[in-house]
Coordinates of N, CA and C in Angstrom, one line a residue:
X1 N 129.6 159.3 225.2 CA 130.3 158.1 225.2 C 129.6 157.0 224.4
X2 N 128.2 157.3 224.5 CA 127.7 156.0 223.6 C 127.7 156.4 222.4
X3 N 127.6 157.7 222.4 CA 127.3 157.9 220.5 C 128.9 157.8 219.8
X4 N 129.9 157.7 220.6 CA 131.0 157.2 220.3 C 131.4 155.7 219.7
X5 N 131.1 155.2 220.7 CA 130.9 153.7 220.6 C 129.4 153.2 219.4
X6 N 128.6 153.9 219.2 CA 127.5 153.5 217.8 C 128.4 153.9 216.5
X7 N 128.7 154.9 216.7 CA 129.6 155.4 215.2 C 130.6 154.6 215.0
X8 N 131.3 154.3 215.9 CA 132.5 153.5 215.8 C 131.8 151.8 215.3
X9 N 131.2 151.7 215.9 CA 130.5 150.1 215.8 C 129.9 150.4 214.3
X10 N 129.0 151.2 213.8 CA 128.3 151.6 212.5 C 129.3 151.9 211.6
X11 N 130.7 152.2 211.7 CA 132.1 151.9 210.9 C 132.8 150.4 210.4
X12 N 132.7 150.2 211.6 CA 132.9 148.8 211.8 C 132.2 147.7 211.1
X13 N 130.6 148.0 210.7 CA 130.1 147.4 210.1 C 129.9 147.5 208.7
X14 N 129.8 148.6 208.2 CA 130.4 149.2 207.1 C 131.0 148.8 206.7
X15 N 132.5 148.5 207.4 CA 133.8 148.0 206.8 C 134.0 146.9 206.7
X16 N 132.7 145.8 207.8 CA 133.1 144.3 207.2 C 132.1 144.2 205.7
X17 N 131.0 144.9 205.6 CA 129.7 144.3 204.6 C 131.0 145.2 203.1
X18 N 131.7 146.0 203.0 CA 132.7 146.2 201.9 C 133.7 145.3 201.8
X19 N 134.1 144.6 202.9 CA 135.1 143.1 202.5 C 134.4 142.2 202.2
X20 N 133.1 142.0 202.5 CA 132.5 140.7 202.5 C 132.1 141.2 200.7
X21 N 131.8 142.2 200.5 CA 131.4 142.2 199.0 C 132.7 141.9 198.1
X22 N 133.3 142.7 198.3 CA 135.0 142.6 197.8 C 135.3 141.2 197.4
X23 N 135.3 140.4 199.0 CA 136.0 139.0 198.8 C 135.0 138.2 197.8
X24 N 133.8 138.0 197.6 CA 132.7 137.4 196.6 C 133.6 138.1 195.8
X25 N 133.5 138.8 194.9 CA 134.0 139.8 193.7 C 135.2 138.9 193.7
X26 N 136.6 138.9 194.3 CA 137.9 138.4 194.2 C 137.5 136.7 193.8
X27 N 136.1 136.3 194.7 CA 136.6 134.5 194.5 C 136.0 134.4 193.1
X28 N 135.0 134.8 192.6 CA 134.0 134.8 191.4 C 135.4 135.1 190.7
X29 N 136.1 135.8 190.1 CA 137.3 136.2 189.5 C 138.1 135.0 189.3
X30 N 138.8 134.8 190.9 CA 139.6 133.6 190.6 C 138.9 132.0 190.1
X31 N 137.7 131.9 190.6 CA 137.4 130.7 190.0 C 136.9 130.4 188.2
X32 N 136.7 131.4 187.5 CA 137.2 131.7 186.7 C 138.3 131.9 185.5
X33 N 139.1 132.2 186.3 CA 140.4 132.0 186.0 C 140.8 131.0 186.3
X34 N 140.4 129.9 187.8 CA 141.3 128.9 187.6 C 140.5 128.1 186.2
X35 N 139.0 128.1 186.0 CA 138.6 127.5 185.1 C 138.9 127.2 183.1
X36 N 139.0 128.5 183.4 CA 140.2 129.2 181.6 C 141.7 128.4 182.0
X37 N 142.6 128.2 183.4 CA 143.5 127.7 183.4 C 143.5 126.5 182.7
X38 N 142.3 125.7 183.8 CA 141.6 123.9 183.7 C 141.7 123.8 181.9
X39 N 141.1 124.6 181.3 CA 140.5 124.4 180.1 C 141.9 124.3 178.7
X40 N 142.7 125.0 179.3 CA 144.1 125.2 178.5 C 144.5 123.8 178.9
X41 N 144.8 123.2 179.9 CA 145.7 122.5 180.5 C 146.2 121.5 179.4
X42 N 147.9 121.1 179.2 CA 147.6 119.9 178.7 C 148.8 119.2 179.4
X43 N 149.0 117.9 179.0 CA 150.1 117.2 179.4 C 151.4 117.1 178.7
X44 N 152.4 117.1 179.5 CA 153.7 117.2 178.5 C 154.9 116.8 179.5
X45 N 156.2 115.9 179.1 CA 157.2 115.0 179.6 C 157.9 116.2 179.0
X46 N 159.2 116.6 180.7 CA 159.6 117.2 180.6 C 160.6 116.7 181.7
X47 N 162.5 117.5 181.1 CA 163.3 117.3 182.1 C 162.9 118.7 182.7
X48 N 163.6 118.5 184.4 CA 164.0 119.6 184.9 C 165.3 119.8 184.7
X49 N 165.9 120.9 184.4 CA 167.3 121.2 184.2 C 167.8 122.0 185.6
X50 N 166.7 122.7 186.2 CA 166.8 123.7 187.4 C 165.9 124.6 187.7
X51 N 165.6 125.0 189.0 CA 164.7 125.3 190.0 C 165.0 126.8 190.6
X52 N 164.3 127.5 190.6 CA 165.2 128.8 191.3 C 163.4 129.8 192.1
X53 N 163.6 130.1 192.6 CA 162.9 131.2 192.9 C 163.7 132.5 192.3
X54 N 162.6 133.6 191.2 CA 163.5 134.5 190.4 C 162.4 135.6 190.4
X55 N 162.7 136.9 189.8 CA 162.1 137.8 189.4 C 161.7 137.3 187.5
X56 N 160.4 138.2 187.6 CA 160.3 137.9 186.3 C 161.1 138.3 185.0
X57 N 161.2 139.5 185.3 CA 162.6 140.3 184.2 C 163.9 139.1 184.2
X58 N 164.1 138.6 185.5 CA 165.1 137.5 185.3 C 165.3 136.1 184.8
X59 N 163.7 135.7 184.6 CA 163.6 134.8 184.4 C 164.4 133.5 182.8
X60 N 163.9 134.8 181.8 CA 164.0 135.0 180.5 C 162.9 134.4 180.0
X61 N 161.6 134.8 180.8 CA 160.1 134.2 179.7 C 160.1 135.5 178.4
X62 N 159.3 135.0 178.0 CA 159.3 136.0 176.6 C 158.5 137.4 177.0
X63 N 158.8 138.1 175.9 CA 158.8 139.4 176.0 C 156.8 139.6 176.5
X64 N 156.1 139.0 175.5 CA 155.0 138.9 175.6 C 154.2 139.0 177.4
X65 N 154.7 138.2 178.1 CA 154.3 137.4 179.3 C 155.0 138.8 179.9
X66 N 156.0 139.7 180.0 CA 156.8 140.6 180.1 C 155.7 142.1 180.5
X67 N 154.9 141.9 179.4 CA 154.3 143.2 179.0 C 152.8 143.0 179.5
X68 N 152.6 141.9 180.1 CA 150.9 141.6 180.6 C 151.2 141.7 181.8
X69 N 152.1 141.5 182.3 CA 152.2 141.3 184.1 C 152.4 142.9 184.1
X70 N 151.5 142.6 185.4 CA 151.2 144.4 186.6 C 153.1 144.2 187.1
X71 N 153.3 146.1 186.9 CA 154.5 146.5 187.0 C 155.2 145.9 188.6
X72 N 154.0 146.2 189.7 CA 154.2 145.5 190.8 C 155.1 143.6 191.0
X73 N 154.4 143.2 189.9 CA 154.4 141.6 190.0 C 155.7 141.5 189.4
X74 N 156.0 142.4 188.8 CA 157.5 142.3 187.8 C 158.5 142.1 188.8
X75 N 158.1 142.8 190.0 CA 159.3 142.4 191.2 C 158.9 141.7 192.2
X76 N 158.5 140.9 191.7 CA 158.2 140.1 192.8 C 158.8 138.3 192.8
X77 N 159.1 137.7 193.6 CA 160.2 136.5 193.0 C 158.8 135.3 192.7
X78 N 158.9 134.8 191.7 CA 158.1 133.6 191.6 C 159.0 132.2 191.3
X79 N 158.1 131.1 191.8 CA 158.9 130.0 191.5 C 159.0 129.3 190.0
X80 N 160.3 129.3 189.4 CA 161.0 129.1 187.8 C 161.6 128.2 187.4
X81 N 160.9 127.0 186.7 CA 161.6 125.9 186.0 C 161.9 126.0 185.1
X82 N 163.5 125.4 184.9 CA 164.1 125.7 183.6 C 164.6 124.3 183.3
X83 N 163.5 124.3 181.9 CA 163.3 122.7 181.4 C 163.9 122.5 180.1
X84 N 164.0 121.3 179.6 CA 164.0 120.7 178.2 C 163.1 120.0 177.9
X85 N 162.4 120.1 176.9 CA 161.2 119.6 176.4 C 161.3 119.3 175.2
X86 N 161.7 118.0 174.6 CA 162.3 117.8 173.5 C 163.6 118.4 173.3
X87 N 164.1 119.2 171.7 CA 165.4 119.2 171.6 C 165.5 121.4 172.7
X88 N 164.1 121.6 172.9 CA 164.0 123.2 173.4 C 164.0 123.3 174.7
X89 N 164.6 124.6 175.2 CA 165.0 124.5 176.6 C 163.8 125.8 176.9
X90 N 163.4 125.9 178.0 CA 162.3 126.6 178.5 C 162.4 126.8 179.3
X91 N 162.0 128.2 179.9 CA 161.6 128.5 181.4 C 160.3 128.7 181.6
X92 N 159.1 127.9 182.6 CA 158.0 127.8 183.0 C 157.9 128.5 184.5
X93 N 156.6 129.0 184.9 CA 156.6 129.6 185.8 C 155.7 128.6 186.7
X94 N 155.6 128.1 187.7 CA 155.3 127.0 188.7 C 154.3 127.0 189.7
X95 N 153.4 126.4 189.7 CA 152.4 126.5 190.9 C 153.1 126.4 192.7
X96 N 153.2 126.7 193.2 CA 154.2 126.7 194.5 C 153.8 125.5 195.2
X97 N 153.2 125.1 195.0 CA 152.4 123.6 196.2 C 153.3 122.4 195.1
X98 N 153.8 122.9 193.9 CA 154.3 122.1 193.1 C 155.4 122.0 193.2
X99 N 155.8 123.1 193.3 CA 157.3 123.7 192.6 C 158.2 123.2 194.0
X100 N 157.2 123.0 195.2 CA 158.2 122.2 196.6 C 158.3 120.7 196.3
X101 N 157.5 120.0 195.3 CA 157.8 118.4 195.3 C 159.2 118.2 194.4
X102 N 159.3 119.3 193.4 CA 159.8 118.6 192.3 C 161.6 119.2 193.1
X103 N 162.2 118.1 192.3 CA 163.8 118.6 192.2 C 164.4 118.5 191.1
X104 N 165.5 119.3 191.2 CA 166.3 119.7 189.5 C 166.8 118.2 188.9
X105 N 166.9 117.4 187.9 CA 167.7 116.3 187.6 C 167.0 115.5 187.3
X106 N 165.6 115.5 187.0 CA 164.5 114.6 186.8 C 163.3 114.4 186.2
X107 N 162.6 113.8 185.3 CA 162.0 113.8 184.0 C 160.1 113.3 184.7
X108 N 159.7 114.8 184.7 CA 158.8 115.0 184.6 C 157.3 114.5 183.6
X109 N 156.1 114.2 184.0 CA 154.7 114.2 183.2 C 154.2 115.2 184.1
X110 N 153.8 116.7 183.5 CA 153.4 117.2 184.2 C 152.4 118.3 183.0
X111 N 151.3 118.9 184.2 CA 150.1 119.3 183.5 C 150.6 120.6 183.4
X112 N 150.6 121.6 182.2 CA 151.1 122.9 181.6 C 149.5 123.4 181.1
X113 N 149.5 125.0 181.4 CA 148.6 125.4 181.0 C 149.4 126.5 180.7
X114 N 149.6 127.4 179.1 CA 150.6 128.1 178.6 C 151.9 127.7 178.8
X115 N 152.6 128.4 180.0 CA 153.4 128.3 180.4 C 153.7 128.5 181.9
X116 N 152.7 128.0 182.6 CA 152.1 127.9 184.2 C 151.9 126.4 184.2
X117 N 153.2 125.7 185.4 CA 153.1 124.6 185.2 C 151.7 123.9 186.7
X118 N 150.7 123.8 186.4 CA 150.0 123.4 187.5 C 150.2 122.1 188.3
X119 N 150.2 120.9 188.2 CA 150.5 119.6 188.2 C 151.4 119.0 188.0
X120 N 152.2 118.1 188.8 CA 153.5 117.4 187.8 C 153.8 115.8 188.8
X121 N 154.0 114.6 187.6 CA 154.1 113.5 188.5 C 155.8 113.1 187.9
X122 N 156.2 112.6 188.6 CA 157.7 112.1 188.6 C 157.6 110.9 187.6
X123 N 158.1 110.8 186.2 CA 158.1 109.8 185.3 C 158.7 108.2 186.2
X124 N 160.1 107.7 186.7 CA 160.7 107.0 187.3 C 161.0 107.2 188.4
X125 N 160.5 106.7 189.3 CA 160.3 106.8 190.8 C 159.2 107.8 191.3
X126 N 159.5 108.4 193.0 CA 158.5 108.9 193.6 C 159.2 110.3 193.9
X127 N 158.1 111.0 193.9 CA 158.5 112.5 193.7 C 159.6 112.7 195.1
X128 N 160.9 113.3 194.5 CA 161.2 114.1 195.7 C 160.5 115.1 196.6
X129 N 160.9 115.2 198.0 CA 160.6 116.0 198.5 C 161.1 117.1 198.9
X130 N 162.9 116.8 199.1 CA 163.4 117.7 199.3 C 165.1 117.6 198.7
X131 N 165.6 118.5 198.2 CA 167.0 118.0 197.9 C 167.7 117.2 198.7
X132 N 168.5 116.5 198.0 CA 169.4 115.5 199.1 C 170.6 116.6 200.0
X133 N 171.0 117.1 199.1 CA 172.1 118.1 199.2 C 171.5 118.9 201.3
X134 N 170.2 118.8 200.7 CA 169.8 120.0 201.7 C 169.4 119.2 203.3
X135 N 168.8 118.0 202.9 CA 168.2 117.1 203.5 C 169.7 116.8 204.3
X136 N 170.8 116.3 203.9 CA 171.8 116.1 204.4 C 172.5 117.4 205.8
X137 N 172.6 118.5 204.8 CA 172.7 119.6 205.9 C 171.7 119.7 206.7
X138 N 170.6 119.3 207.2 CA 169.9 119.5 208.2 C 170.1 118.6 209.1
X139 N 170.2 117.6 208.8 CA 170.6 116.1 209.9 C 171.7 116.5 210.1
X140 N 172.8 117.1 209.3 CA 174.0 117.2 210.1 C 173.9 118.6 211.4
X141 N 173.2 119.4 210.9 CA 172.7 120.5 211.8 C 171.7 120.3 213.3
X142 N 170.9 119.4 213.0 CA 170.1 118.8 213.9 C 171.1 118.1 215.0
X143 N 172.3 117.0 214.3 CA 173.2 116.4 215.6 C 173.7 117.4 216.2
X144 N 174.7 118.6 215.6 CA 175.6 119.3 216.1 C 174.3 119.8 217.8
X145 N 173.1 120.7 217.0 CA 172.6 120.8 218.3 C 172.0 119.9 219.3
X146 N 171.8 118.3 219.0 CA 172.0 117.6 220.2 C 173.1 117.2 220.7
X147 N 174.0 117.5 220.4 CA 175.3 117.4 220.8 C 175.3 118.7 222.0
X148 N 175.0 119.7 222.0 CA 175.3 121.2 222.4 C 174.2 120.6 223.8
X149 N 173.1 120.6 223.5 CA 172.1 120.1 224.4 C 172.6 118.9 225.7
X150 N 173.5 118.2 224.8 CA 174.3 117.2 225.4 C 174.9 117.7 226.9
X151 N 176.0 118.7 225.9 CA 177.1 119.4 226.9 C 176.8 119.9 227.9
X152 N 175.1 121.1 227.4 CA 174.7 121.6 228.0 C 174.0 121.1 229.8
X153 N 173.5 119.9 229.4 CA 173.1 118.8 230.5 C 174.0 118.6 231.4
X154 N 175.0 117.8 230.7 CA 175.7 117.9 231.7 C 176.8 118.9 232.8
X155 N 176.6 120.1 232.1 CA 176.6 121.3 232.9 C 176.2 121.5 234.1

């Protein structure tokens, strides 16, 4: 019973000191990468035309960006602005802490690194937060159930 419980525990330790090396390896990686990102970055006024969460094959980025992504990521949905930037229309691929401020109809300063949009501030006025469209259907959704709540009371 105990040499059960030592093997199992001497597994166990094993298996955190190979995550703990792993995760150093993954962050040393990404901070790196975000630092190559930092270094591209530039600034650039842009409309949003529209917003979608998409697969990449759907997106219509270029073939290039097509053929670097792991076959896994190819299906996977990321968040997709589809902009005008001057007289050219573009689809950019979006940081997700980002891609929830912004809404479609609205003229962007925002930081681009390739075509990974990191940063973005709202040219005239203050950044949306949430569509109106949507914002509206929840307050209406919210009364109906204090309404129900209502009925239900007085039950």
């Amino acid at each position: 019973m105990l040499k059960i419980f030592l093997i199992i525990l001497a597994v166990l330790v094993v298996i955190l000191l190979v995550l703990v090396i792993l995760g150093k390896r993954l962050q040393k990686k990404q901070e790196s990468q975000q630092a190559s990102i930092d270094a591209a970055a530039q600034t650039m006024n842009f409309f949003i035309i529209d917003k979608k969460m998409m697969k990449l094959t759907e997106a219509g980025l270029p073939k290039v960006v097509l053929e670097q992504t792991p076959k896994l990521m190819r299906r996977a949905k990321l968040p997709i602005l589809k902009v005008k930037i001057g007289p050219k229309v573009m689809s950019l691929i979006c940081d997700q802490k980002v891609f929830e401020t912004l809404a479609p109809k609205q003229e962007v300063k925002a930081t681009v690194s390739g075509i990974y949009v990191t940063g973005a501030k709202r040219i005239r006025g203050p950044i949306v937060e949430t569509d109106p469209k949507k914002r509206k259907a929840a307050e209406k959704q919210a009364k109906k159930e204090a309404k129900q709540k209502a009925k239900e009371a007085k039950k």
